[in-house]
């Protein structure tokens, strides 16, 4: 074979672009441009949403938001303090219920169940619960709590949020505990520690950053959930009531009702609430990603 | 003296022996973790059970006719699921048709084309899209997107196709208000993009680099690498990711409630307002009782069955890769 012969042909071919069939190159260009455009579109939408929230939300952003309860339709002033407080309380109760259940269930899947059939089934169902429509969870809690108790309540709202948060925590806890090397557990067991001690003081400790991340992600997920609160906590335009019975004001349902109302002052409050809740959730998501970093590096 | 030494000799092995770990606490821990895992199972069973229980009166009243009837009349107590089911399926299918190409484009961009320094920020941007609450998408859709959509798409397109067969019905807006099935589909598409894109990205990342490199090595273009190496390798799990997106699109409530128009009308045009199962439940549940409440529960039951079939298929398809 002659090594020098094809060289001139290659050069001239490359010069006029004939070595690569033009169709191939066009297809390649189309793909590259298409992919870039798709990514830009995603960034554009996020930018547009943030811009809308900041522009509309800042108009009504006053300190009164945090001190006054929601006003009547068409009146002047008022804030969303009751909704903020109600959302905080229900989200926190939700997380407080979901965290022990989620962490323990994740522990079972990662440590005890492992490859057993029961664990397989629960893992599968948990993944399904993870993406189940949240409105169905609202219907479930309505039947379970609101109807027997005869009234909407903050407790029902908190339970609905807990049901949404649990699968998120189960999933991340299991994933993070599986990353802990088996040799660490063996070392613990070799010292004579029973399984529970090994889990608590070795595996949990090693996976703690990841588990915390899961809890923060669950918090971010339930902070903005609206659908399950519609039939459980509903809303309430008066001051926050500590016994959590009856409708409890909360940001998402407040935003939903006020944004679709015909009253400008309510719409303004909805925008302010939307800005507040989105920024909180985005901040939580960013924090969760920062927390998870050292875990991945290990 | 001897008695004393004997006693010491007797006592010492007992003190030497370390106190065994308490069995009770250990098994309690195990039981607690098992019980927590069972809670997941119970909740899922509870959701199914409570919805079926609530839906029984409606199913008893209307039977299978519930699925095929398009009536939704509170005055005469006639209820049927057809409009809501059609709206749900139509908006979800539109969402996939629009969202899947974009998601795959993003996944390919992030894994193949993106320069190294931009990967993290771009990936983060897409992931943050997933964190935005659905009600915010609803507001964005209704107040920002719908007016633009009415002005620049609905009105020109309606004028263009008016009177034409087929497209004249499919793309004709009687009232170009910007809300409707297609708007819902577009908003849903934006909402499922980050999910499908991030799952697809994980799948593409798991393909051994050596496969990709050998394809480039024999002179393939990026398009050919994607088409002939990446897609065949990841196709099953990408279909799983798409199904996962479909599951989300079917059950999404708040965003759709804002932009779907909430009309009980069976229309051939995708510009016309309609309802989805979730939007109808969100709109009417609080004021409903009796047969209407039960019919809404029955709608929920149908939604449960549809989404769970989709999600089960999705999880089976993505399972193997996800666990790794």
XYZ file of C-alpha atoms in Angstrom:
622
model
C 0.000 0.000 0.000
C 1.232 3.409 -0.845
C 1.220 5.726 2.103
C 1.948 8.910 0.194
C -0.555 8.462 -2.615
C -3.819 9.344 -0.819
C -2.291 12.356 0.845
C -2.695 14.962 -1.923
C -6.198 13.738 -2.623
C -6.992 14.103 1.087
C -5.636 17.630 1.147
C -7.596 18.835 -1.830
C -10.629 16.965 -0.566
C -10.390 18.607 2.831
C -9.880 21.973 1.227
C -13.200 21.868 -0.582
C -14.900 20.070 2.324
C -15.621 16.994 0.222
C -14.038 14.435 2.510
C -16.978 14.487 4.855
C -20.206 14.045 2.954
C -22.103 17.302 3.329
C -25.207 15.485 4.500
C -23.306 14.125 7.474
C -22.018 17.518 8.367
C -25.434 19.133 8.069
C -26.951 16.479 10.333
C -24.189 17.117 12.844
C -24.668 20.885 12.749
C -28.422 20.492 13.146
C -27.922 18.288 16.201
C -25.405 20.621 17.809
C -27.526 23.704 17.208
C -30.695 21.930 18.275
C -29.174 20.770 21.544
C -27.755 24.201 22.277
C -31.122 25.828 21.535
C -32.948 23.356 23.782
C -30.610 24.179 26.653
C -30.898 27.913 26.026
C -34.687 27.551 25.996
C -34.580 25.916 29.429
C -32.394 28.699 30.798
C -34.616 31.301 29.142
C -37.753 29.918 30.795
C -36.110 29.881 34.228
C -34.881 33.425 33.646
C -38.314 34.556 32.511
C -40.013 33.050 35.555
C -37.527 34.650 37.942
C -37.795 37.999 36.173
C -41.599 37.887 36.341
C -41.514 37.071 40.045
C -38.996 39.764 40.880
C -40.695 42.480 38.834
C -44.216 41.716 40.043
C -43.295 40.582 43.514
C -41.082 43.489 44.495
C -43.862 45.975 43.713
C -45.765 44.853 46.764
C -42.810 43.900 48.915
C -43.184 45.859 52.148
C -42.348 45.014 55.760
C -46.107 44.861 56.327
C -46.112 41.499 54.520
C -44.494 39.903 57.533
C -46.547 41.592 60.235
C -50.124 41.852 58.962
C -52.623 39.077 58.229
C -54.316 38.798 54.830
C -56.771 41.650 54.238
C -60.303 41.561 52.889
C -60.936 41.872 49.161
C -60.325 45.334 47.772
C -59.167 46.877 51.042
C -55.881 48.689 51.569
C -52.812 47.317 53.307
C -52.495 43.947 54.907
C -49.807 41.330 54.572
C -49.392 37.602 54.416
C -47.949 36.987 57.869
C -50.601 34.397 58.759
C -49.937 32.481 55.541
C -46.173 32.545 56.090
C -46.567 31.328 59.664
C -49.090 28.641 58.711
C -46.856 27.369 55.906
C -43.831 27.294 58.204
C -45.667 25.384 60.930
C -47.259 22.826 58.585
C -44.052 22.268 56.619
C -42.068 21.796 59.815
C -44.603 19.381 61.309
C -44.625 17.543 57.990
C -40.839 17.200 58.038
C -40.808 16.221 61.715
C -43.242 13.380 60.940
C -41.529 12.341 57.725
C -37.897 12.399 58.874
C -37.893 9.529 61.407
C -40.133 7.357 59.225
C -38.163 8.125 56.086
C -34.726 7.666 57.637
C -35.711 4.428 59.384
C -37.343 3.034 56.242
C -34.280 3.978 54.198
C -32.137 2.288 56.841
C -34.209 -0.857 56.548
C -33.786 -0.931 52.775
C -30.043 -0.270 52.911
C -29.054 -2.342 55.955
C -31.590 -5.034 56.780
C -33.657 -5.632 53.662
C -30.959 -5.186 51.040
C -31.717 -7.672 48.291
C -34.643 -9.428 49.958
C -38.030 -9.619 48.261
C -39.751 -7.422 50.850
C -37.147 -4.725 50.401
C -37.487 -4.976 46.628
C -41.236 -4.491 46.797
C -40.991 -1.579 49.222
C -38.278 0.087 47.169
C -40.433 -0.221 44.075
C -43.564 1.112 45.774
C -41.578 3.947 47.317
C -40.359 4.980 43.879
C -43.954 4.992 42.699
C -45.119 6.998 45.696
C -42.292 9.424 44.914
C -43.926 10.455 41.657
C -47.570 9.836 42.555
C -49.857 12.783 41.756
C -49.968 14.924 44.882
C -53.663 15.647 44.446
C -54.417 11.963 45.103
C -52.548 12.268 48.396
C -54.823 15.198 49.170
C -57.879 13.022 48.483
C -56.473 10.289 50.729
C -55.830 12.599 53.678
C -59.243 14.187 53.145
C -60.886 10.779 53.542
C -58.555 9.797 56.372
C -58.653 12.934 58.508
C -60.811 15.811 57.271
C -64.022 13.851 56.873
C -63.884 11.972 60.215
C -62.856 15.117 62.094
C -65.506 17.138 60.319
C -63.240 20.108 59.673
C -60.276 21.175 57.610
C -57.218 21.313 59.796
C -53.563 22.169 59.820
C -52.849 18.664 61.116
C -54.357 17.148 57.992
C -52.259 19.509 55.880
C -49.115 18.548 57.767
C -49.856 14.820 57.344
C -50.420 15.286 53.608
C -47.083 17.082 53.335
C -45.405 14.359 55.411
C -46.698 11.710 52.986
C -45.122 13.617 50.110
C -41.825 14.158 51.933
C -41.361 10.569 53.180
C -40.508 8.846 49.863
C -37.944 11.548 49.052
C -36.187 10.941 52.374
C -36.413 7.140 52.046
C -34.822 7.249 48.634
C -31.923 9.573 49.468
C -31.234 7.883 52.812
C -30.977 4.491 51.153
C -28.811 5.765 48.313
C -26.479 7.568 50.683
C -26.159 4.668 53.124
C -25.295 2.354 50.254
C -22.358 4.570 49.414
C -20.824 3.823 52.831
C -18.157 1.144 52.293
C -18.999 -2.283 53.732
C -15.584 -2.487 55.376
C -16.610 0.255 57.827
C -19.598 -1.838 58.927
C -17.432 -4.936 59.189
C -14.946 -3.055 61.329
C -17.766 -2.008 63.648
C -19.161 -5.518 63.808
C -15.675 -6.926 64.518
C -15.517 -4.772 67.646
C -18.585 -6.628 68.841
C -21.093 -3.881 68.231
C -24.613 -5.072 67.481
C -26.205 -4.117 64.159
C -28.107 -1.168 65.593
C -24.956 0.355 67.119
C -23.054 -0.079 63.869
C -25.854 1.657 61.977
C -26.241 4.523 64.407
C -22.603 5.313 65.079
C -20.946 4.184 61.851
C -23.259 4.162 58.843
C -25.457 7.101 59.819
C -22.472 9.143 60.800
C -20.700 8.441 57.530
C -23.811 9.174 55.476
C -25.050 12.107 57.535
C -24.379 14.814 54.932
C -26.331 12.872 52.325
C -29.214 12.176 54.674
C -29.434 15.864 55.590
C -29.459 16.690 51.890
C -32.419 14.373 51.422
C -34.294 16.099 54.214
C -33.577 19.542 52.747
C -34.720 18.363 49.310
C -37.916 17.012 50.859
C -38.407 20.348 52.602
C -37.994 22.165 49.282
C -40.445 19.776 47.676
C -43.256 20.188 50.193
C -42.804 23.925 50.795
C -44.430 24.722 47.457
C -47.012 21.927 47.291
C -50.483 23.296 46.729
C -52.713 20.500 45.529
C -52.660 18.362 48.708
C -53.373 21.405 50.898
C -56.495 22.394 48.978
C -58.633 19.715 50.624
C -56.781 19.444 53.911
C -55.644 22.796 55.316
C -57.569 24.961 52.848
C -57.048 28.603 53.800
C -58.024 31.128 56.397
C -57.961 34.894 56.221
C -57.641 35.522 59.926
C -54.689 35.257 62.246
C -52.857 31.998 62.671
C -54.505 29.794 65.236
C -52.191 27.701 67.367
C -54.448 24.681 67.777
C -54.330 24.011 64.015
C -58.004 23.059 63.839
C -60.157 24.619 61.155
C -58.675 26.060 57.991
C -55.071 27.173 58.342
C -53.657 29.909 56.146
C -50.734 28.830 54.005
C -48.758 30.420 51.216
C -49.482 28.092 48.290
C -53.271 28.071 48.663
C -53.225 31.800 49.418
C -51.308 32.386 46.168
C -53.726 30.178 44.248
C -56.836 31.905 45.542
C -55.489 35.457 45.430
C -53.833 35.194 42.009
C -57.112 34.116 40.416
C -59.182 36.690 42.339
C -60.349 39.888 40.640
C -59.036 42.177 43.409
C -55.761 44.041 42.679
C -54.622 44.098 46.312
C -55.035 40.322 46.577
C -53.215 39.768 43.296
C -50.368 41.940 44.548
C -50.090 39.850 47.702
C -50.116 36.687 45.602
C -47.128 37.954 43.618
C -45.240 38.875 46.777
C -45.984 35.443 48.240
C -44.901 33.753 45.012
C -41.590 35.604 45.056
C -41.017 34.696 48.693
C -41.824 31.007 48.305
C -39.852 30.519 45.075
C -36.746 32.208 46.428
C -36.941 30.120 49.610
C -37.270 26.894 47.636
C -34.505 27.748 45.171
C -32.239 28.676 48.087
C -33.019 25.366 49.800
C -32.241 23.462 46.593
C -28.926 25.244 46.169
C -28.032 24.628 49.827
C -28.886 20.936 49.417
C -26.502 20.683 46.478
C -23.724 22.369 48.414
C -24.199 20.054 51.384
C -24.018 16.977 49.163
C -20.648 17.918 47.655
C -18.257 16.647 50.372
C -20.238 13.413 50.406
C -19.583 12.792 46.726
C -15.912 13.640 47.037
C -15.300 11.056 49.719
C -8.949 -17.043 103.362
C -9.557 -19.893 101.020
C -13.174 -18.981 100.992
C -12.253 -15.468 99.977
C -9.941 -16.479 97.140
C -12.514 -18.927 95.991
C -15.049 -16.179 95.942
C -12.697 -13.933 93.978
C -11.922 -16.720 91.590
C -15.593 -17.323 91.173
C -16.422 -13.675 90.798
C -13.658 -12.670 88.433
C -14.797 -14.555 85.333
C -18.145 -12.965 85.767
C -16.744 -9.421 85.824
C -14.238 -10.229 83.115
C -17.040 -11.210 80.823
C -18.097 -8.086 78.945
C -21.702 -7.225 79.274
C -23.305 -8.371 76.050
C -25.039 -5.793 73.949
C -28.673 -5.578 74.912
C -30.662 -7.742 72.562
C -33.850 -5.847 73.258
C -32.667 -2.504 71.966
C -31.164 -4.066 68.881
C -34.321 -5.884 67.885
C -36.398 -2.827 68.749
C -34.325 -0.816 66.279
C -34.780 -3.465 63.657
C -38.521 -3.642 64.223
C -38.834 0.141 64.103
C -37.028 0.333 60.783
C -39.117 -2.492 59.361
C -42.312 -0.821 60.579
C -41.278 2.478 58.961
C -40.700 0.670 55.687
C -44.154 -0.884 55.972
C -45.644 2.616 56.389
C -44.759 3.279 52.744
C -46.709 0.212 51.744
C -49.656 1.096 53.978
C -49.854 4.651 52.649
C -49.998 3.447 49.069
C -52.663 0.900 49.970
C -54.495 3.600 51.931
C -54.511 5.968 48.954
C -55.967 3.292 46.704
C -58.446 2.094 49.331
C -59.738 5.520 50.319
C -60.236 6.627 46.728
C -62.058 3.441 45.760
C -64.191 3.751 48.892
C -65.069 7.334 48.024
C -65.745 6.503 44.397
C -68.040 3.513 45.024
C -71.352 5.442 44.967
C -70.521 6.997 41.605
C -69.417 3.713 40.075
C -72.543 2.044 41.401
C -74.744 4.803 39.998
C -73.221 5.136 36.547
C -71.393 1.841 36.038
C -69.138 1.668 33.013
C -71.145 4.475 31.451
C -69.137 6.815 33.676
C -66.111 6.310 31.439
C -67.911 7.042 28.188
C -70.246 9.834 29.239
C -69.201 13.415 28.604
C -71.888 14.884 30.870
C -70.924 16.925 33.915
C -74.134 18.459 35.127
C -74.453 19.394 38.762
C -78.128 20.305 38.437
C -79.288 16.972 37.058
C -76.583 14.985 38.873
C -75.275 13.444 35.665
C -71.548 12.876 35.686
C -69.124 11.319 33.238
C -65.380 11.154 32.930
C -64.872 11.405 29.179
C -64.033 15.122 28.883
C -61.627 15.110 31.801
C -59.907 11.900 30.699
C -59.610 13.184 27.124
C -58.200 16.502 28.377
C -55.733 14.738 30.648
C -54.471 12.406 27.942
C -54.386 15.122 25.259
C -52.436 17.595 27.385
C -50.009 14.906 28.562
C -49.391 13.647 25.020
C -48.829 17.199 23.767
C -46.449 17.733 26.681
C -44.441 14.674 25.656
C -44.434 15.645 21.985
C -43.003 19.059 22.862
C -40.969 18.196 25.936
C -39.167 14.997 24.935
C -37.113 16.416 22.044
C -36.116 19.380 24.212
C -35.176 17.145 27.157
C -33.097 14.835 24.994
C -31.438 17.844 23.401
C -30.508 19.158 26.834
C -29.255 15.732 27.934
C -27.088 15.371 24.831
C -25.815 18.923 25.213
C -24.893 18.389 28.850
C -23.151 15.059 28.299
C -21.537 15.485 24.871
C -21.253 19.072 23.730
C -21.027 21.281 26.774
C -17.536 22.581 27.637
C -16.368 21.282 31.008
C -16.543 24.543 32.911
C -20.171 25.161 31.925
C -21.473 21.723 32.840
C -22.141 22.417 36.502
C -23.893 25.797 36.143
C -25.965 24.680 33.151
C -26.919 21.417 34.845
C -27.821 23.339 37.981
C -30.028 25.744 35.999
C -31.979 22.843 34.546
C -32.265 21.186 37.960
C -33.553 24.412 39.509
C -36.351 24.396 36.927
C -37.516 21.190 38.592
C -37.583 22.857 41.995
C -39.895 25.715 41.002
C -43.324 24.973 42.547
C -46.045 24.050 40.091
C -48.239 26.948 41.145
C -45.532 29.358 39.951
C -45.583 27.659 36.548
C -49.337 28.174 36.588
C -48.972 31.902 37.245
C -46.256 32.231 34.629
C -48.411 30.339 32.154
C -51.523 32.390 32.802
C -50.064 35.877 33.165
C -46.971 35.821 30.943
C -47.232 32.982 28.467
C -50.966 32.899 27.653
C -51.258 36.528 26.443
C -48.171 36.126 24.237
C -49.438 32.785 22.995
C -52.858 34.228 22.121
C -51.360 37.174 20.293
C -48.539 35.536 18.385
C -49.799 31.996 17.867
C -53.510 31.500 18.390
C -54.828 34.491 16.434
C -52.501 34.235 13.408
C -52.864 30.465 13.200
C -56.634 30.630 13.590
C -56.856 33.188 10.809
C -54.625 31.081 8.626
C -56.461 27.794 8.981
C -60.030 29.042 9.218
C -62.283 27.054 6.924
C -59.644 24.492 5.996
C -60.569 20.849 6.546
C -58.989 19.012 9.504
C -56.377 21.644 10.424
C -59.225 24.148 10.408
C -60.830 22.298 13.312
C -57.671 21.154 15.048
C -56.006 24.571 15.207
C -58.967 26.924 15.305
C -59.559 28.956 18.461
C -63.122 30.147 18.853
C -62.065 32.456 21.665
C -58.344 33.172 21.379
C -57.737 33.774 25.081
C -54.423 31.966 25.229
C -55.632 29.250 27.591
C -56.512 25.776 26.398
C -55.275 22.241 25.967
C -52.209 23.202 23.962
C -51.187 25.864 26.473
C -51.512 23.279 29.228
C -49.422 20.890 27.135
C -46.687 23.491 26.663
C -46.547 24.362 30.372
C -46.479 20.660 31.233
C -43.693 20.182 28.701
C -41.619 22.842 30.466
C -42.310 21.125 33.785
C -41.305 17.626 32.674
C -38.197 18.753 30.770
C -35.925 18.962 33.845
C -37.011 15.505 35.060
C -36.634 13.722 31.751
C -33.427 15.614 30.964
C -31.746 14.782 34.264
C -32.686 11.083 34.122
C -31.600 10.888 30.466
C -28.340 12.648 31.351
C -27.628 10.083 34.068
C -28.315 7.287 31.576
C -26.016 8.785 28.953
C -23.302 9.321 31.556
C -23.366 5.623 32.399
C -22.501 4.525 28.876
C -18.822 3.520 28.892
C -16.687 6.319 27.487
C -14.700 3.840 25.434
C -17.753 3.162 23.225
C -18.115 6.832 22.474
C -14.422 7.314 21.904
C -14.170 4.399 19.491
C -17.020 5.835 17.457
C -15.328 9.223 17.287
C -12.076 7.411 16.533
C -13.397 5.921 13.306
C -14.502 9.362 12.215
C -18.127 9.583 13.321
C -19.708 12.976 13.717
C -21.461 13.856 16.966
C -24.815 13.183 15.331
C -23.685 9.704 14.296
C -22.323 8.967 17.754
C -25.629 9.983 19.292
C -27.730 8.179 16.716
C -25.794 4.924 16.401
C -24.019 4.541 19.741
C -25.750 6.442 22.524
C -29.391 5.985 21.546
C -29.219 2.198 21.032
C -27.311 1.841 24.319
C -29.657 3.919 26.419
C -32.948 3.526 24.553
C -34.765 1.372 27.097
C -33.930 3.596 30.021
C -34.663 6.744 28.036
C -38.122 5.380 27.274
C -38.401 4.779 31.022
C -37.433 8.384 31.683
C -40.065 9.538 29.206
C -42.694 7.419 30.931
C -41.672 8.988 34.226
C -42.272 12.381 32.662
C -45.638 11.170 31.365
C -46.596 10.105 34.882
C -45.839 13.591 36.134
C -47.693 15.268 33.288
C -50.828 13.178 33.878
C -51.090 14.009 37.559
C -49.932 17.613 37.540
C -52.605 19.779 39.096
C -51.975 23.419 39.881
C -50.173 24.575 36.742
C -52.786 22.921 34.559
C -55.666 24.352 36.571
C -54.363 27.838 35.775
C -54.022 27.419 32.029
C -56.366 24.694 30.804
C -59.468 26.880 30.845
C -61.615 24.547 32.955
C -64.448 24.027 30.492
C -66.467 20.846 30.300
C -66.468 20.693 26.561
C -65.307 18.007 24.194
C -63.631 19.969 21.443
C -61.599 18.817 18.487
C -59.405 21.926 18.631
C -56.298 21.928 20.788
C -56.669 25.699 21.199
C -59.974 25.319 23.015
C -60.292 25.242 26.791
C -60.988 21.905 28.429
C -60.419 20.168 31.770
C -58.122 17.517 33.105
C -58.926 15.091 35.894
C -56.650 16.850 38.337
C -57.829 20.362 37.452
C -61.463 19.353 37.856
C -60.838 17.827 41.270
C -58.908 20.926 42.344
C -61.684 23.227 41.148
C -64.761 21.486 42.426
C -63.826 19.267 45.333
C -64.261 21.811 48.102
C -67.784 22.761 47.102
C -68.876 19.243 46.210
C -70.855 16.739 48.191
C -72.971 13.658 47.575
C -72.791 12.221 44.101
C -70.579 15.008 42.757
C -67.976 14.341 45.456
C -68.144 10.668 44.705
C -67.787 11.314 40.977
C -64.703 13.417 41.647
C -63.317 10.543 43.695
C -64.081 8.262 40.768
C -62.103 10.600 38.513
C -59.284 10.371 41.045
C -59.549 6.597 40.855
C -59.169 6.678 37.075
C -56.169 9.005 37.437
C -54.674 6.624 39.999
C -55.010 3.664 37.642
C -53.624 5.508 34.600
C -50.642 7.079 36.369
C -49.756 3.968 38.289
C -49.673 1.818 35.183
C -47.444 4.414 33.519
C -45.196 4.726 36.579
C -44.867 0.967 37.019
C -43.759 0.616 33.400
C -41.387 3.558 33.855
C -39.819 2.096 36.993
C -39.365 -1.296 35.388
C -37.602 0.281 32.431
C -35.309 2.518 34.488
C -34.843 0.138 37.392
C -31.640 -1.601 36.468
C -29.709 1.539 35.718
C -31.100 3.509 38.643
C -29.987 1.065 41.305
C -26.381 1.074 40.169
